[in-house]
Short mmCIF file of C-alpha atoms in Angstrom, two decimals:
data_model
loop_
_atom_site.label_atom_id
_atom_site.label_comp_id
_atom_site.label_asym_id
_atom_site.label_seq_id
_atom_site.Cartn_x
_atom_site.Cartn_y
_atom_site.Cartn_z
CA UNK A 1 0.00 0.00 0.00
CA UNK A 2 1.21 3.58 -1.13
CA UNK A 3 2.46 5.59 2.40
CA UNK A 4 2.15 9.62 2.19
CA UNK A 5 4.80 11.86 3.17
CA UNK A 6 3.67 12.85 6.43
CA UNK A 7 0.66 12.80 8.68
CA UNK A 8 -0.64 15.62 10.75
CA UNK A 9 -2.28 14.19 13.89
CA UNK A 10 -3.31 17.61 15.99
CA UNK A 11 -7.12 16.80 15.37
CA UNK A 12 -9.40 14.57 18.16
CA UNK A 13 -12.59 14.60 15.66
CA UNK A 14 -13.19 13.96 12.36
CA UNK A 15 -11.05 16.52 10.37
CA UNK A 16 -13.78 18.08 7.60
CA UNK A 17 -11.77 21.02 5.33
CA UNK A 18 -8.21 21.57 4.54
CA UNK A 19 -6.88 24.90 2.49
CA UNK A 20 -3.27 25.71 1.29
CA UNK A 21 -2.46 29.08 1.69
CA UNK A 22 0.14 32.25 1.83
CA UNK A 23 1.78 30.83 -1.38
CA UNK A 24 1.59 27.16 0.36
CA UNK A 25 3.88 28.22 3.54
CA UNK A 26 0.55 27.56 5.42
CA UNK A 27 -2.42 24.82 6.04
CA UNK A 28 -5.62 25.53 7.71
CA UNK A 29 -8.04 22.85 9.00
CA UNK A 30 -11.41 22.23 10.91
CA UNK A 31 -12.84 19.61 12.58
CA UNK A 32 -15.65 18.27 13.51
CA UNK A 33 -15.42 19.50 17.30
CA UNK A 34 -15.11 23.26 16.15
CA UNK A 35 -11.49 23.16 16.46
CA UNK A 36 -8.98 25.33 13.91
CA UNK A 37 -5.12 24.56 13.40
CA UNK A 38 -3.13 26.70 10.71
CA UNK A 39 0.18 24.43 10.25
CA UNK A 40 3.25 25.42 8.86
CA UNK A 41 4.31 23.60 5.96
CA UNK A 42 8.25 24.15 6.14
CA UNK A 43 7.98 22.70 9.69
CA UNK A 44 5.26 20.49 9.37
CA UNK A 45 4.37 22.04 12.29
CA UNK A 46 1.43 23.42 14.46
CA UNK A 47 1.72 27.43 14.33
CA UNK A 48 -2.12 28.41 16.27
CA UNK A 49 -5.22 26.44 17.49
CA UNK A 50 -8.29 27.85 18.37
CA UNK A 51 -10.72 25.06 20.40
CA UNK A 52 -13.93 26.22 20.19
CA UNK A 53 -13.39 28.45 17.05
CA UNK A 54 -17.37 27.59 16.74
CA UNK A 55 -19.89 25.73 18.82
CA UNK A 56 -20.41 23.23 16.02
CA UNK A 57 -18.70 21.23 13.05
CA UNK A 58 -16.43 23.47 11.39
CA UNK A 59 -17.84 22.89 7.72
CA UNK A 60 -15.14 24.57 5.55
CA UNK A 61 -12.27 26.91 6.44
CA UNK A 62 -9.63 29.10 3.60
CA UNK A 63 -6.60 31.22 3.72
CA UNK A 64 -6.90 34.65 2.09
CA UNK A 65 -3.66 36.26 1.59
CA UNK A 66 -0.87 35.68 4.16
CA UNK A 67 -2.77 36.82 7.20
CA UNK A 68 -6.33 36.08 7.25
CA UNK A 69 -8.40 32.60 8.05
CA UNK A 70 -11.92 32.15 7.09
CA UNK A 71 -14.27 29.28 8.73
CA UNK A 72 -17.54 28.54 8.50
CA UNK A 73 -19.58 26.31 10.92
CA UNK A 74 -22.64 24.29 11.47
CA UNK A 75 -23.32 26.95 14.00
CA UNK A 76 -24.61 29.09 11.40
CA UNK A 77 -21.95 31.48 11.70
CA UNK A 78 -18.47 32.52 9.18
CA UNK A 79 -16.13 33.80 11.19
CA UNK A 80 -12.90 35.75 9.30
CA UNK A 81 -10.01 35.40 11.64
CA UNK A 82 -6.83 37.65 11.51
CA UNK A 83 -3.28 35.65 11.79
CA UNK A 84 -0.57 37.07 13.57
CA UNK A 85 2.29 34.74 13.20
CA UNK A 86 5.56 34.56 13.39
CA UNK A 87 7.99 31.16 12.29
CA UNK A 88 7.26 29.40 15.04
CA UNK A 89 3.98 30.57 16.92
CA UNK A 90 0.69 32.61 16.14
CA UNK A 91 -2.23 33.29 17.23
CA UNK A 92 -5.77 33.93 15.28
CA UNK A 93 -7.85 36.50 16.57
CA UNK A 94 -11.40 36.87 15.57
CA UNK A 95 -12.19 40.15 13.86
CA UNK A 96 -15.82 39.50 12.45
CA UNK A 97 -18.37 36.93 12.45
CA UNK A 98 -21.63 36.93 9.63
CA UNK A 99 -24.88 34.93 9.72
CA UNK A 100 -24.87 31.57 7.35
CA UNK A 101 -27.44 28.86 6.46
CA UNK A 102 -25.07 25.78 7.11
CA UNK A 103 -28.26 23.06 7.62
CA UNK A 104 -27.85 21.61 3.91
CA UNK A 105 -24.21 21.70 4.45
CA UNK A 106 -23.70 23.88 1.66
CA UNK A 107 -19.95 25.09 1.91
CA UNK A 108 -19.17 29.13 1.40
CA UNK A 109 -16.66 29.78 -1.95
CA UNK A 110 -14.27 32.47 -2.73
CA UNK A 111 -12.25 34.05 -5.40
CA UNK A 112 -10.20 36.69 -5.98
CA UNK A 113 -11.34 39.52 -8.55
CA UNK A 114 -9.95 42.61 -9.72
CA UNK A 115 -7.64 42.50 -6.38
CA UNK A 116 -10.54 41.53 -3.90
CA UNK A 117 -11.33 39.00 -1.86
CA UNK A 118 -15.09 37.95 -2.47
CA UNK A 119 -16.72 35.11 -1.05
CA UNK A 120 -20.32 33.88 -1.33
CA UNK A 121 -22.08 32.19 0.97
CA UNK A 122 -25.91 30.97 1.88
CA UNK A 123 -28.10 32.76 3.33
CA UNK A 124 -31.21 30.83 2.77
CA UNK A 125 -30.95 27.81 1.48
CA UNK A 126 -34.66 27.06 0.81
CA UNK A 127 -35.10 30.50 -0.65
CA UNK A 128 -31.93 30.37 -2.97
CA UNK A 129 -30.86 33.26 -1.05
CA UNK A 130 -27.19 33.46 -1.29
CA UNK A 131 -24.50 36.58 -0.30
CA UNK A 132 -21.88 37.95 -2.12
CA UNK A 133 -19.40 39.86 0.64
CA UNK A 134 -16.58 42.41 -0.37
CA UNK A 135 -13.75 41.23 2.21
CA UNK A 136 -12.01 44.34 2.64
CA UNK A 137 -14.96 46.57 2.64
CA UNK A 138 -17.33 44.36 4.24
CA UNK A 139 -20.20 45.35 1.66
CA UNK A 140 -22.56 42.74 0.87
CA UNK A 141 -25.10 42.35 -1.85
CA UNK A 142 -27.72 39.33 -1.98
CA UNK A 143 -27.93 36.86 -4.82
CA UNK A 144 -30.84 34.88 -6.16
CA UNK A 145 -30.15 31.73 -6.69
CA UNK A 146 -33.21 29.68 -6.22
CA UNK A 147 -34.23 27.33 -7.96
CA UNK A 148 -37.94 25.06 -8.20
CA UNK A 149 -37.40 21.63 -9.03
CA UNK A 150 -40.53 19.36 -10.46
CA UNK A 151 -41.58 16.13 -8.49
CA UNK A 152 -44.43 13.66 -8.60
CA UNK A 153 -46.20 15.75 -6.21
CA UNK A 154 -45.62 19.37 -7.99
CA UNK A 155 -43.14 22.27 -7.62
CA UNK A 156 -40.71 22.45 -4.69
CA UNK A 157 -37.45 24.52 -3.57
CA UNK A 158 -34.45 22.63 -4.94
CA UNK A 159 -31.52 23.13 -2.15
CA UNK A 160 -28.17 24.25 -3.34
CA UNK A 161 -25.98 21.62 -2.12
CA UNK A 162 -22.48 23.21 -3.09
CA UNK A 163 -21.16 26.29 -4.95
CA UNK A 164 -18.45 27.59 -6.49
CA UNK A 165 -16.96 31.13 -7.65
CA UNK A 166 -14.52 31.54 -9.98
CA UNK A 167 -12.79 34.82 -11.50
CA UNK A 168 -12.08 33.62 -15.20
CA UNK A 169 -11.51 34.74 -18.46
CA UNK A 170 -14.62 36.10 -19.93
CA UNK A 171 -15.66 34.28 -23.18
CA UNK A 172 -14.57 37.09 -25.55
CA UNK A 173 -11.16 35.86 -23.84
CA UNK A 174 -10.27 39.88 -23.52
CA UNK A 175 -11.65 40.62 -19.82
CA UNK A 176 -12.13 38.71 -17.00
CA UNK A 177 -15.11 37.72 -15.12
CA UNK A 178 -16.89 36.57 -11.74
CA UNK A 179 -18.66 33.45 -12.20
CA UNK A 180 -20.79 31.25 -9.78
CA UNK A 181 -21.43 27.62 -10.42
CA UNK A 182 -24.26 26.22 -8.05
CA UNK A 183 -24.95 22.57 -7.72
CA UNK A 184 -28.46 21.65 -6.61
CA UNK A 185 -30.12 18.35 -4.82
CA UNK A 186 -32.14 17.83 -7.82
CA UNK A 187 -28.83 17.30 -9.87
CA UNK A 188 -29.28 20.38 -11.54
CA UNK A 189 -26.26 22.40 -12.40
CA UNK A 190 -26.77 26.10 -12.90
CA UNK A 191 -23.69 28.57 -13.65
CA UNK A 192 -24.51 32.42 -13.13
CA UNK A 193 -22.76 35.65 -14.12
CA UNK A 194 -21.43 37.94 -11.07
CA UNK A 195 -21.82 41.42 -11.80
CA UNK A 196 -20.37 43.11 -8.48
CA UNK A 197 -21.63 46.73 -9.49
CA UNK A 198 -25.19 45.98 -9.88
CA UNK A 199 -26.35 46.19 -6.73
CA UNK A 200 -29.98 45.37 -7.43
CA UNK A 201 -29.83 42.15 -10.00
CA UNK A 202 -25.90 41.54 -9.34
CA UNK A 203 -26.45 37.92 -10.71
CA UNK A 204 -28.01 36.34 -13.78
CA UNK A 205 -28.13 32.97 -15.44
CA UNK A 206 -25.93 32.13 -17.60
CA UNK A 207 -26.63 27.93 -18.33
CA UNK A 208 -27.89 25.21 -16.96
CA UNK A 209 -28.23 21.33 -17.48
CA UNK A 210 -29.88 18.34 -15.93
CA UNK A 211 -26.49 16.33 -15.08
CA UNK A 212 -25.97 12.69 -15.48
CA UNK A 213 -26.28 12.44 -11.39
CA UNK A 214 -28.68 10.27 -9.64
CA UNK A 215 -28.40 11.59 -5.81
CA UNK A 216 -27.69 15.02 -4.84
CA UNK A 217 -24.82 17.07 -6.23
CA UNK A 218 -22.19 17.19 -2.81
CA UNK A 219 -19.52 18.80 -4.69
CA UNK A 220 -17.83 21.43 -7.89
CA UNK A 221 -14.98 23.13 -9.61
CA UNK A 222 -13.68 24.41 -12.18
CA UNK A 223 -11.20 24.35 -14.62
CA UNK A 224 -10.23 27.95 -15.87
CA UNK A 225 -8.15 26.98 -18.48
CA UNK A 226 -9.98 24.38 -20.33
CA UNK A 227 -13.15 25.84 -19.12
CA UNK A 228 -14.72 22.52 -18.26
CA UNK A 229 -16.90 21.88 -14.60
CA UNK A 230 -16.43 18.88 -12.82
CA UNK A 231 -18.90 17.57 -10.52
CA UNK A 232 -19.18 14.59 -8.08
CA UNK A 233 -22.34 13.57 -5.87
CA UNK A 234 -23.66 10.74 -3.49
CA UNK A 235 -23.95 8.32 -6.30
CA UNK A 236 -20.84 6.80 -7.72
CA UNK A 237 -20.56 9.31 -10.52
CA UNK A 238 -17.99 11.75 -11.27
CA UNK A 239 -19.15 13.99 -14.53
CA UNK A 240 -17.30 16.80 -16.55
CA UNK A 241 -19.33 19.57 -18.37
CA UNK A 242 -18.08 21.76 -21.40
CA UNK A 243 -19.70 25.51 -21.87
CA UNK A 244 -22.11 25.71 -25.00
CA UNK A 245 -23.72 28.52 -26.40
CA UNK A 246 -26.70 29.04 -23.65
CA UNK A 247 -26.09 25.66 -21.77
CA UNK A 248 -23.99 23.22 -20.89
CA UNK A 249 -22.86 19.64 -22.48
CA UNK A 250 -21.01 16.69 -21.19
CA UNK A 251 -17.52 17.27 -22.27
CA UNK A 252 -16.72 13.55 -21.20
CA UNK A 253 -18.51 10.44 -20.36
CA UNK A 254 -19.39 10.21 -16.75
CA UNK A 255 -17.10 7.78 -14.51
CA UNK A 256 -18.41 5.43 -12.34
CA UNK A 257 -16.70 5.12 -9.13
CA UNK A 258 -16.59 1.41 -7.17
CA UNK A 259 -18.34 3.04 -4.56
CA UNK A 260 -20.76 5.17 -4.08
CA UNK A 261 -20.54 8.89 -2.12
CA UNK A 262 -17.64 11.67 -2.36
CA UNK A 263 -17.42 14.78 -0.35
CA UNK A 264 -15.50 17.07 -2.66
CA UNK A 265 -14.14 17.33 -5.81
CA UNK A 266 -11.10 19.04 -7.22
CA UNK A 267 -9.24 19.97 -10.51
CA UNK A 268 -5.62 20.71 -11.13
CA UNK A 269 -5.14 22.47 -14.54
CA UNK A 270 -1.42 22.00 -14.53
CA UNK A 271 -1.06 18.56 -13.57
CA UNK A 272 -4.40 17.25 -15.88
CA UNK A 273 -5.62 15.78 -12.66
CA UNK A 274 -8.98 15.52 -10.80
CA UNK A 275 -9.09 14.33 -7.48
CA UNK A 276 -11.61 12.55 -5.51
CA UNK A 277 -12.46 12.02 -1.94
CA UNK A 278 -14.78 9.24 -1.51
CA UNK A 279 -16.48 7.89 1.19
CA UNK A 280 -14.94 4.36 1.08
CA UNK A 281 -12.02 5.66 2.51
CA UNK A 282 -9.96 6.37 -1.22
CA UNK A 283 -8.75 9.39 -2.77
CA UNK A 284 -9.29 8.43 -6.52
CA UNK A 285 -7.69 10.17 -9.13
CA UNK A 286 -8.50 10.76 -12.78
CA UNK A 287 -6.86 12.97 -15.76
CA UNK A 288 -8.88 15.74 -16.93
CA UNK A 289 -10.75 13.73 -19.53
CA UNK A 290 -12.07 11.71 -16.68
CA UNK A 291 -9.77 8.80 -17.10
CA UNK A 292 -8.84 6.76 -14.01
CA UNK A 293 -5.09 6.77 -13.06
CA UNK A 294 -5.59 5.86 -9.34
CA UNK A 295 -7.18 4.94 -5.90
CA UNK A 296 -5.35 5.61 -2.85
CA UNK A 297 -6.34 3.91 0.01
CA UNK A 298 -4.75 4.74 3.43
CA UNK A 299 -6.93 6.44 5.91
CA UNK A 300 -9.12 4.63 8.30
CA UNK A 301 -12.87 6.50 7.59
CA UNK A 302 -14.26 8.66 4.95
CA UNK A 303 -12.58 11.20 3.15
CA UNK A 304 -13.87 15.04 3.78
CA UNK A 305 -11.40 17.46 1.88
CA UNK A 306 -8.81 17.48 -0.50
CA UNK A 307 -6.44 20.24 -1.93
CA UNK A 308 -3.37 20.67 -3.90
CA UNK A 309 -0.38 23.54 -3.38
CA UNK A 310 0.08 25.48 -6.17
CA UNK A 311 4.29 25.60 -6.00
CA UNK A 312 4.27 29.09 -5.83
CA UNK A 313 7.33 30.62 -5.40
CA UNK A 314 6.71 34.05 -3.80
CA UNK A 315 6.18 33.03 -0.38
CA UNK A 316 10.13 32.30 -0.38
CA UNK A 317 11.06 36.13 -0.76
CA UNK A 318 10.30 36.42 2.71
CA UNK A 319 13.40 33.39 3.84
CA UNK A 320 15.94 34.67 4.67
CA UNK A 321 18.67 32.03 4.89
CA UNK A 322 19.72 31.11 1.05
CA UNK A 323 19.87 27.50 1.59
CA UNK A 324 16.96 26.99 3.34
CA UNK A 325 15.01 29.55 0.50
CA UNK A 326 16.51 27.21 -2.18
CA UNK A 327 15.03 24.08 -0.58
CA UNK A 328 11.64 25.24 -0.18
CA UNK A 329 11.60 26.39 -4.18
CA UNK A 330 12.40 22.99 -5.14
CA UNK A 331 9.95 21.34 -2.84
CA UNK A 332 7.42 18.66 -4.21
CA UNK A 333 4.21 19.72 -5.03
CA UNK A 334 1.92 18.50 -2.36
CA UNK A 335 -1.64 17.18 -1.94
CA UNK A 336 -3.11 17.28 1.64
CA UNK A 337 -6.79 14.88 2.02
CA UNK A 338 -8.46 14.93 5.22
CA UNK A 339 -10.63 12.25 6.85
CA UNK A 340 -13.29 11.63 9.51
CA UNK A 341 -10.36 9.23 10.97
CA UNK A 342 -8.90 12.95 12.84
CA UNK A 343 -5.41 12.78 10.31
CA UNK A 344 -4.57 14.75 7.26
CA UNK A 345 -2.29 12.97 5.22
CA UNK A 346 0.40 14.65 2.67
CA UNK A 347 1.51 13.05 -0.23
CA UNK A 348 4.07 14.60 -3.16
CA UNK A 349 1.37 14.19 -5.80
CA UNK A 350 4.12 13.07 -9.01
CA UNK A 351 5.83 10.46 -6.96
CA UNK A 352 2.29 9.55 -5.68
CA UNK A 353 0.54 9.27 -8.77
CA UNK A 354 3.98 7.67 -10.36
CA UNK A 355 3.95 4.83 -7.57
CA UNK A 356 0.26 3.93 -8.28
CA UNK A 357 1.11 3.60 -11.71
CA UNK A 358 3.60 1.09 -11.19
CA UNK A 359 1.38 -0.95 -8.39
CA UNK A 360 -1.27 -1.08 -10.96
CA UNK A 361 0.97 -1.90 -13.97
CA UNK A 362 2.12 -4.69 -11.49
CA UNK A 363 -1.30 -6.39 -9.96
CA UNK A 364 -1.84 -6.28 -13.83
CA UNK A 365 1.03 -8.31 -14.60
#
């Protein structure tokens, strides 16, 4: 069986969101106890902890910049959390905390557009009412999102069950644009155009489709480059979606998992990978045209979060000793996955990915 790298084991509960951050130097987590760890990647170490950051299950947490920490909880609450750190030791102090609709588990998303933070999150999930908040300024504008789905029994509020903003090239390829992808529990995938200076009707539909899904959509993203959307859900499915004209159309036949159930999806532009984390314990990876490379079993209990550093190398302008600066620009690219079993594992993704290769090239043989 294929080992990672290293295993962070500060967590008692069920570890639910990990987030690279500050050009990778840095790793935030929650768990299922409310707890929040920011880790520092050259050290592998612990750098602050808040217990209690919220009464509940700490649903999905992010770095923005270098020095601030956003979590959101089943308490109903995002809190944005400033870091003061130093190598060794910080601390994260709580600077403001906004109302959230967390019952459907809906996770908030963020993006960076015309240098500012933005992050949406729900408001309402029955209503489709979601919230588009400036970071800096704190200025917030509402977004309609809802959605009516069609039963047996007639008409009914189809729940947003995951979303997704993106700042991306616009389609004349000339501008750039805020984009939010929503999926819904009737399997309905619904991408909408941001317009942050419209204060009134800031967001309108762009496409839609009826995706290949048979359970509820748990998880999105997308692919800026090859403009495709990748979607996974409590079925076994994993589907990828191509922009056309006014809607959408599968880009590649849908995959079919072993197993049913994943809790998030994610794509990697520069390594054609998508990545997996399934409930039966295995992160399972596929190339961008949805074609299986591998499964990775190690942890002990579903999988909750993945994410993948981006090898930046600006974060090493601030090292000051030149061998130490020249080790951490040729460091692997990494892929932390987190699971209800309280560890987050770290694996270099090529040797990973390389190794699982080879163990399936052999069981073949």
């Amino acid at each position: 069986m294929i080992q990672p790298d290293f295993v962070f084991r500060g967590h008692q509960a069920a570890v639910n969101s990990v987030c690279f951050f500050s050009d990778d130097r840095l790793l935030v987590s929650g768990d299922q106890d409310g707890c929040l760890i920011v880790w520092n990647m050259m050290l592998k170490r612990q750098l602050a902890k808040v217990t209690g950051a919220h009464t509940a299950a700490i649903l999905s947490v992010c770095g923005l910049g270098t020095d601030t920490v956003v979590s959101q909880g089943r308490d109903n609450k995002l809190c944005i959390w400033a870091l003061d750190a130093s190598e060794f030791s910080g601390e994260l102090r709580l600077i403001r905390t906004l109302a959230v609709d967390s019952m459907n588990f809906c996770k908030f998303s963020y993006a960076t557009f015309q240098g500012t933070s933005w992050i949406v999150f729900l408001l309402g999930a029955g209503a489709g009412e979601a919230c588009l908040l400036d970071v800096s300024s704190g200025e917030q504008n509402s977004l309609d999102i809802g959605h009516q789905s069609r039963t047996k029994a007639g008409s009914r509020d189809d729940l947003p069950m995951c979303i997704k903003l993106v700042a991306s090239a616009g389609e004349d390829r000339d501008s750039q644009e805020l984009e939010l992808f929503v999926g819904y529990e009737s399997t309905m995938l619904r991408q909408f155009l941001i317009n942050v200076s419209d204060t009134k009707m800031p967001a309108a539909l762009r496409r839609s489709v009826t995706t290949a899904h048979s359970e509820p959509i748990m998880s999105l993203d997308y692919d800026s480059q090859r403009q495709l959307v990748y979607t996974c859900a409590a079925d076994n499915k994993v589907c990828c979606y191509a922009a056309d004209g006014s809607r959408f159309k599968e880009h590649a036949a849908a995959v079919e998992l072993k197993n049913p159930g994943s809790s998030e999806i994610r794509c990697f532009s520069a390594l054609d990978l998508v990545a997996v984390a399934g409930w039966d314990y295995a992160t399972h990876l596929l190339t961008s045209d949805l074609v299986p490379t591998a499964s990775i079993a190690f942890h002990r209990a579903a999988l909750t979060s993945i994410d993948v550093s981006a090898l930046s190398t600006a974060g090493a302008d601030g090292i000051a000793d030149e061998y130490v600066r020249q080790r951490w620009n040729s460091r692997s690219r990494w892929m932390a996955v987190a699971s209800r079993d309280s560890r987050i594992s770290l694996w270099d993704i090529d040797h990973t990915i390389a190794s699982a290769a080879r163990s399936c090239g052999s069981a073949d043989a």
